[in-house]
Coordinates of C-alpha atoms in Angstrom, one line a residue:
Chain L
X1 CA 39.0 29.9 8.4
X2 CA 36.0 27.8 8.1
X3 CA 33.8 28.0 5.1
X4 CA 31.4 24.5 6.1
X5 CA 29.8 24.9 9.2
X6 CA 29.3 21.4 10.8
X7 CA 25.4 21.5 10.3
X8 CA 25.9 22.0 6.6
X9 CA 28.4 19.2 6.4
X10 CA 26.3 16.8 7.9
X11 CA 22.7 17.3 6.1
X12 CA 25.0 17.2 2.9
X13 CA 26.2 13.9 3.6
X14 CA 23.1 12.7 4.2
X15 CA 21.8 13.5 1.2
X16 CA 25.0 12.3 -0.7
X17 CA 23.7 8.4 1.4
X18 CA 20.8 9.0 0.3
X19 CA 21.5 9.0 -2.9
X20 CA 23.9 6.0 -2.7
X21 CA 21.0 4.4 -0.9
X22 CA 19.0 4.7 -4.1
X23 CA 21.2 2.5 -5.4
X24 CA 18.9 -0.6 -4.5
X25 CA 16.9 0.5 -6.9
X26 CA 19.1 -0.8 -9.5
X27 CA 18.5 -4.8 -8.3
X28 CA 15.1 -4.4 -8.6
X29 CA 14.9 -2.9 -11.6
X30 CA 16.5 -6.3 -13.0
X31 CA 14.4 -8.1 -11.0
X32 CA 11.1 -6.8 -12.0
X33 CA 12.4 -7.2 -15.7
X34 CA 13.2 -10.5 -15.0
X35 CA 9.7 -11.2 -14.1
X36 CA 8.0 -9.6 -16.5
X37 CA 10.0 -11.4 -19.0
X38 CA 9.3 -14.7 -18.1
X39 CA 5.6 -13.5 -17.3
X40 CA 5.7 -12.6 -20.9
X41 CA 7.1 -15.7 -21.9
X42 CA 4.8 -18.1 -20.4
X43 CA 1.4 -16.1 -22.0
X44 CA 3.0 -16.6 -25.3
X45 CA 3.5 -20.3 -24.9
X46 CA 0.0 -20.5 -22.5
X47 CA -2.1 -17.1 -23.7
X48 CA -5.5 -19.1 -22.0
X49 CA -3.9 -18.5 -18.4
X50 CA -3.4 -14.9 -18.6
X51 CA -5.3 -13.4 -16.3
X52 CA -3.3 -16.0 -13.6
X53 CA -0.2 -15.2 -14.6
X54 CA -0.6 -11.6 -14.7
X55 CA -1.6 -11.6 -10.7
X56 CA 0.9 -14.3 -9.7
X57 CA 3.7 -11.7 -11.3
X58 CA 2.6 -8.6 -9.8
X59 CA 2.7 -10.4 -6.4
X60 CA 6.0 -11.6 -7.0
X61 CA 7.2 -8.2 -8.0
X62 CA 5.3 -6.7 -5.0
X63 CA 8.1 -8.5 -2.8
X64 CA 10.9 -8.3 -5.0
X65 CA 10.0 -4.3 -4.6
X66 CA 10.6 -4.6 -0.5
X67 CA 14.3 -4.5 -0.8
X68 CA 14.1 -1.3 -2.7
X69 CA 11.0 0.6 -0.9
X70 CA 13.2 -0.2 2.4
X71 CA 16.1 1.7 0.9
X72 CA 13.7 4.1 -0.4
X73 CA 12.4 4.5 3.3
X74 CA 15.8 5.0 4.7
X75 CA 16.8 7.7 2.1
X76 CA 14.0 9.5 2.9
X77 CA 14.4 9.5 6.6
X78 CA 18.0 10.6 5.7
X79 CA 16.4 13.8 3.8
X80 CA 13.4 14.7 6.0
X81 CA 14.1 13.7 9.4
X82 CA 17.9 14.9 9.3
X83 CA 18.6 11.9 12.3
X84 CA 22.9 12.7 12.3
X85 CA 22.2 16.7 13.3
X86 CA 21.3 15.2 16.9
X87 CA 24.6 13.9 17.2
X88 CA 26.7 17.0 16.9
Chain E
X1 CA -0.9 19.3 -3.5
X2 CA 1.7 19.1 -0.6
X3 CA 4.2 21.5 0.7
X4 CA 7.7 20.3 0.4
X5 CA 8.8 21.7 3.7
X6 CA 6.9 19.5 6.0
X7 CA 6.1 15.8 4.4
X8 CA 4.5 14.6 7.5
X9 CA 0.4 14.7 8.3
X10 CA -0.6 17.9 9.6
X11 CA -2.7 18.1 12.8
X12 CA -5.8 19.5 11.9
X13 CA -8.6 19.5 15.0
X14 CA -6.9 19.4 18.7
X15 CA -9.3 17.7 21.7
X16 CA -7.9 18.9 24.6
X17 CA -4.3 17.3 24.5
X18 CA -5.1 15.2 21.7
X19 CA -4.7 15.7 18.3
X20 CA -6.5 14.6 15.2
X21 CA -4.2 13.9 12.3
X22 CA -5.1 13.9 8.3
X23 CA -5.2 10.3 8.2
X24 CA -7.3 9.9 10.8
X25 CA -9.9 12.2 9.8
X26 CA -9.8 11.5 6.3
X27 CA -9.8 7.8 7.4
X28 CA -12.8 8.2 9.2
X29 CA -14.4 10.1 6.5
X30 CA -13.6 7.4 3.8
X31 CA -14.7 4.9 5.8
X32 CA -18.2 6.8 6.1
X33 CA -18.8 7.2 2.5
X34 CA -18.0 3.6 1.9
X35 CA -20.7 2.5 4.5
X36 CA -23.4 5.8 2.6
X37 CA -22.3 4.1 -0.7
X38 CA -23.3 0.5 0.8
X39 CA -26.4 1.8 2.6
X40 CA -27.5 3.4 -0.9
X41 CA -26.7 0.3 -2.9
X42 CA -28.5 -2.2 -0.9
X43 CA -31.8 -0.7 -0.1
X44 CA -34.6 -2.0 -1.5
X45 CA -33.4 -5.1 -3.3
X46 CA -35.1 -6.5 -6.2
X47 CA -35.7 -9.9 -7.5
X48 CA -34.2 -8.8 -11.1
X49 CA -32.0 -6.7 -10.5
X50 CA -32.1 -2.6 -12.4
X51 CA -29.7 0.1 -12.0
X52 CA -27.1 0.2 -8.6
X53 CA -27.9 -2.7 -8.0
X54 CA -26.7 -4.3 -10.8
X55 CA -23.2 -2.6 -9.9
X56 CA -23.7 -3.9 -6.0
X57 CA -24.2 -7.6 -7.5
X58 CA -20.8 -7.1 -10.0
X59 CA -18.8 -6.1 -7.0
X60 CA -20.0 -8.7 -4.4
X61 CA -19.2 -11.2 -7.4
X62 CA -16.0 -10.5 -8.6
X63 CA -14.8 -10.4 -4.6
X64 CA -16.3 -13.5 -3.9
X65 CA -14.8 -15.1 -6.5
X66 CA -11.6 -13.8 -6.1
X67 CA -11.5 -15.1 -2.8
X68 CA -12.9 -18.5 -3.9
X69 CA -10.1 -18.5 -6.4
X70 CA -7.4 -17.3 -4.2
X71 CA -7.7 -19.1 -1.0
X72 CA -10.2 -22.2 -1.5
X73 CA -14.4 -22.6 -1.2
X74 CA -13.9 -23.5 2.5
X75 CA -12.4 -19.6 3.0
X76 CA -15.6 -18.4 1.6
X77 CA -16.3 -16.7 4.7
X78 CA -13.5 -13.8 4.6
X79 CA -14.7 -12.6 1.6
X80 CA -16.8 -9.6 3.8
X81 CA -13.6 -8.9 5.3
X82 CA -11.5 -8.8 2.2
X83 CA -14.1 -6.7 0.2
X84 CA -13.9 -4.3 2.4
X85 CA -10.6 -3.8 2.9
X86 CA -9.5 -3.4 -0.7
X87 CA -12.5 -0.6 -1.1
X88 CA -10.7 0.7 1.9
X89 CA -7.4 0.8 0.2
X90 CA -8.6 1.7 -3.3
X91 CA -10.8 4.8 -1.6
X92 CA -7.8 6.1 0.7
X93 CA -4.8 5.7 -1.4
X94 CA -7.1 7.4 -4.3
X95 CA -7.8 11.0 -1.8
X96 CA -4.8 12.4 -3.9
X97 CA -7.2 12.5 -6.8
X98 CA -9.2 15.1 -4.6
X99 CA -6.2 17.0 -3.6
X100 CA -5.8 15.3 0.1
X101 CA -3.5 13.6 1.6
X102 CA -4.2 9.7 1.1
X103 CA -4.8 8.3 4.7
X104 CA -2.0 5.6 3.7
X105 CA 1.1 7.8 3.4
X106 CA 1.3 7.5 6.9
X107 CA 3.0 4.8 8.2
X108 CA 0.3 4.4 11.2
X109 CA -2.2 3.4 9.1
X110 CA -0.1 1.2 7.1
X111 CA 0.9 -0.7 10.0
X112 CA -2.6 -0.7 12.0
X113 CA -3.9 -2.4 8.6
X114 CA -1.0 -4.9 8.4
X115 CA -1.4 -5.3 12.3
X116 CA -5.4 -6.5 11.8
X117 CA -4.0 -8.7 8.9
X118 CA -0.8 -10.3 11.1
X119 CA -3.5 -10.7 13.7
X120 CA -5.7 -12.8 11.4
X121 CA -3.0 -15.2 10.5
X122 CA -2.0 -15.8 14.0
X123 CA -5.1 -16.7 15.1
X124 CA -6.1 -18.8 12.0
X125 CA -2.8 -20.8 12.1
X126 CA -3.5 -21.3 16.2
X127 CA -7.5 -21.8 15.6
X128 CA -7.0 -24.1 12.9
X129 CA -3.6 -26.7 14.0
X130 CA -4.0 -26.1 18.0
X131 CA -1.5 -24.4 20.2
X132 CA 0.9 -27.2 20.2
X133 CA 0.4 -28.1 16.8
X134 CA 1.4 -24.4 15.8
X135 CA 4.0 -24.6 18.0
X136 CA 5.1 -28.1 16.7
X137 CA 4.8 -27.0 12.9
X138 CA 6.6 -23.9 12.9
X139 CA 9.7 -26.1 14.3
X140 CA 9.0 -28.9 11.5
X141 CA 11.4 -29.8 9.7
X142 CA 14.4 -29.6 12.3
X143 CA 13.8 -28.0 15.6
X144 CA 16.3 -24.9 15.0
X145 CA 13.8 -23.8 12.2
X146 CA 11.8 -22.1 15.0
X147 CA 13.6 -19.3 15.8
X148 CA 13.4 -18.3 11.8
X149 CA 10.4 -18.9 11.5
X150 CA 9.4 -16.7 14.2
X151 CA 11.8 -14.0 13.0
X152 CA 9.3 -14.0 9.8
X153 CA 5.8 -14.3 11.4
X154 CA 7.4 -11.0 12.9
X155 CA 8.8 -9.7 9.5
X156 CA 5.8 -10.0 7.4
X157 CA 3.8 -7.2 8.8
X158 CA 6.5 -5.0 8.9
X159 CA 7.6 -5.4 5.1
X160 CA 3.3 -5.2 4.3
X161 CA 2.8 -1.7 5.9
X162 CA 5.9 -0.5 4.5
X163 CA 5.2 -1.3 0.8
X164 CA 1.6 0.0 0.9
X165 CA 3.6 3.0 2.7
X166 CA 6.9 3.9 0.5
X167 CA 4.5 3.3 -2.7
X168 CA 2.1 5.8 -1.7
X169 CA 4.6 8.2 -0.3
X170 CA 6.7 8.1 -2.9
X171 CA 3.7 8.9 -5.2
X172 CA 3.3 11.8 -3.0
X173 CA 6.6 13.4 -3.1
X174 CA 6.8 12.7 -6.3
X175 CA 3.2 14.6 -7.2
X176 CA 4.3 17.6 -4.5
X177 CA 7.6 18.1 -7.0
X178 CA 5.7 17.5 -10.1
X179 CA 3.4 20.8 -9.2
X180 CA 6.8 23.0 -6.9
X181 CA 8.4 22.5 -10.6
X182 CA 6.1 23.4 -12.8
X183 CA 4.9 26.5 -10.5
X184 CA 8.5 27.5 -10.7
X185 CA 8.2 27.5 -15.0
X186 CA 5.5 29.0 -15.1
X187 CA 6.7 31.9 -12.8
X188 CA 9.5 32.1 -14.8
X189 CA 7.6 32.2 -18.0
X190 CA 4.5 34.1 -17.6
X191 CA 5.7 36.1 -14.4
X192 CA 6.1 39.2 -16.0
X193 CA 2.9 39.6 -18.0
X194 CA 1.0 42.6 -15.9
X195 CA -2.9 40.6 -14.6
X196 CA -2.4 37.1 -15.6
X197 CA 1.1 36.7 -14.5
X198 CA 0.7 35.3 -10.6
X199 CA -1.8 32.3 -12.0
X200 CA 0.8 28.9 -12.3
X201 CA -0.8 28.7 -15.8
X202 CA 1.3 25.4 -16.5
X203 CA -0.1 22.8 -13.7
X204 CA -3.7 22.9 -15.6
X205 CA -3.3 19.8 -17.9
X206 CA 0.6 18.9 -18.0
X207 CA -0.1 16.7 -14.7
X208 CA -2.8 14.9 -15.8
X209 CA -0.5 11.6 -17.2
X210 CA 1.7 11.7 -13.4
X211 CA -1.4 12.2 -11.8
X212 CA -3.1 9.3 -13.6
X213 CA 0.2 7.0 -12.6
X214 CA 0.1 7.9 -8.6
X215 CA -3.3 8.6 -8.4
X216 CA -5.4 5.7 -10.6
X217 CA -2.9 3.3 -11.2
X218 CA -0.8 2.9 -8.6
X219 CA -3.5 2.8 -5.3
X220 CA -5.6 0.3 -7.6
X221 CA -2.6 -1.7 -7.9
X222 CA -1.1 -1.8 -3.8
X223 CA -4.7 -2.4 -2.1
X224 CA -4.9 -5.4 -4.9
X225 CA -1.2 -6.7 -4.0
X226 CA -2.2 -5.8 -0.3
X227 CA -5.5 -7.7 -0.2
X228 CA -3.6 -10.3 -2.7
X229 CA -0.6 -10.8 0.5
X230 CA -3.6 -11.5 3.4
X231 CA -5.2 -14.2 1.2
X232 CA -2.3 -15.6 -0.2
X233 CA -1.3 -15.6 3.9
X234 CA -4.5 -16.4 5.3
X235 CA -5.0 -19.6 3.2
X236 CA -1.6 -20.5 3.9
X237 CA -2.3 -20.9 7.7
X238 CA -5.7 -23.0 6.8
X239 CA -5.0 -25.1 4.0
X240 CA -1.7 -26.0 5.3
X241 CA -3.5 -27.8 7.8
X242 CA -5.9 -29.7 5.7
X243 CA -3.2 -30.6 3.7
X244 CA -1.3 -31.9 7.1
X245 CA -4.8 -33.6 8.1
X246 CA -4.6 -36.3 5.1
X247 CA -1.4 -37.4 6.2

């Protein structure tokens, strides 16, 4: 007897990757604190260049994020598009 | 708001066999308010300025300046191009405000604007060093450098279009859940009082602090890290060279 028919099995795994795919998000969480840290750091020992260091740190997060909005891409692809059901 | 079912841009007009997509005709539609807003703003110019166009000066201003500061006096010149790509971006990653679709969560507009910006570098770096001398820089230090270095001429585009992309995206999935969920409390609390009961009382105000993240915040904050990438790029390919000039 089978309970799991092979379409359900395979659009629940790919949810279950997406979600482990999510777990990128994890380094750039650290990574954005990181930066914002020392951001933070540097206006309290330089508060004149502010404005500087505010836009040099939101670029440097903006590529630290690319790691994590590729993951995010993939997981969605994963959700929506439903790319292993071909296969069977 | 967005249905959950199908996350992709709809097709609303069909030509014959082609078809007009969202971002496309929102695109188009953006891009002709910014040029009513310009036309409006720049009309009859006085010597001291009154009114819009004291707003028209501000904004020419601060993006010239921005570029000045970014990239160098001698890139002075992109500033037109620049200016109006970030009210570009800022305009069609704000539609959600309005209850459309923003023309960037779809990945063919992210990538046509990353394209035009990819395309700008190339022919900066090749304008400004030569052919060979492009060719001879990107293999500087040791010649095996140049297959790397080609690997990420080709790599930047693709990681710009999808950042501007999963941001905006993401903001939109997140927004269609935002409203699905509170429809569904709202149903469940009010659904079985008699008149009143089939209005989703609860998406009136709760929203407003989501929709002031993904729909204020966050599109201010991408077309500035977007326009911030093609400078920073840009100037990269020119001043590179007057810095190898002096040697």
């Amino acid at each position: 007897m089978s309970l799991v028919t092979p379409i359900a099995f395979v659009s629940g795994l790919s949810a279950l990757a997406a979600a482990f795919t999510m777990i990128a998000a994890v380094g750039i969480g650290i990574g954005q604190g990181f930066a914002a840290g020392k951001a933070v750091e540097s206006v309290a020992r330089q508060p004149e260049a502010q404005s500087a260091i505010l836009s040099t740190m939101l670029v440097g997060q903006a590529i630290t994020e690319t790691t994590g909005i590729f993951a995010f891409i993939i997981s969605i692809v994963l959700l929506f598009v439903n790319p292993f059901i071909g296969n069977l | 708001m967005h249905d959950l079912s199908n996350i992709g841009p709809r097709n609303i007009l069909r030509i014959g066999s082609v078809y007009v997509t969202e971002t496309v005709f929102f695109g188009i539609i953006v891009a002709c308010v910014i040029i009513a807003l310009c036309l409006w703003m720049a009309h009859d110019l006085k010597k001291i300025p009154k009114g819009r166009q004291v707003v028209a000066e501000f904004i020419v201003k601060t993006i010239y300046s921005l570029v000045t500061n970014t990239m160098g006096k001698h890139c002075e010149n992109f500033a037109p191009y620049i200016g109006s790509l970030f009210m570009f971006l800022i305009l069609g990653n704000m539609l959600g405000l309005f209850g459309f679709r923003p023309t960037t969560a779809d990945v063919n507009m992210t990538f046509a604007l990353a394209g035009t910006t990819f395309f700008l570098v190339q022919f900066n770096g090749f304008r400004s060093r030569g052919f060979i001398g492009k060719i001879r820089h990107m293999a500087q230090p040791l010649p095996f450098m140049f297959p790397l270095k080609v690997i990420e001429e080709i790599s930047f585009p693709i990681s710009l279009s999808f950042r501007l992309f999963g941001n905006i995206f993401g903001g939109v999935i997140i927004m269609a859940l935002v409203f699905n969920g509170l429809e569904w409390v709202s149903e469940a609390v009010f659904g079985s009082i008699p008149v009143i009961g089939g209005i989703p009382w609860l998406q009136a105000v709760i929203p407003l602090p989501v929709n002031l993240f993904f729909d204020i915040f966050e599109p201010i904050l991408q077309a500035f890290i977007f326009t911030m990438l093609t400078m920073v790029f840009v100037s990269m390919e020119v001043a590179r060279h007057a810095a190898d000039g002096e040697e």
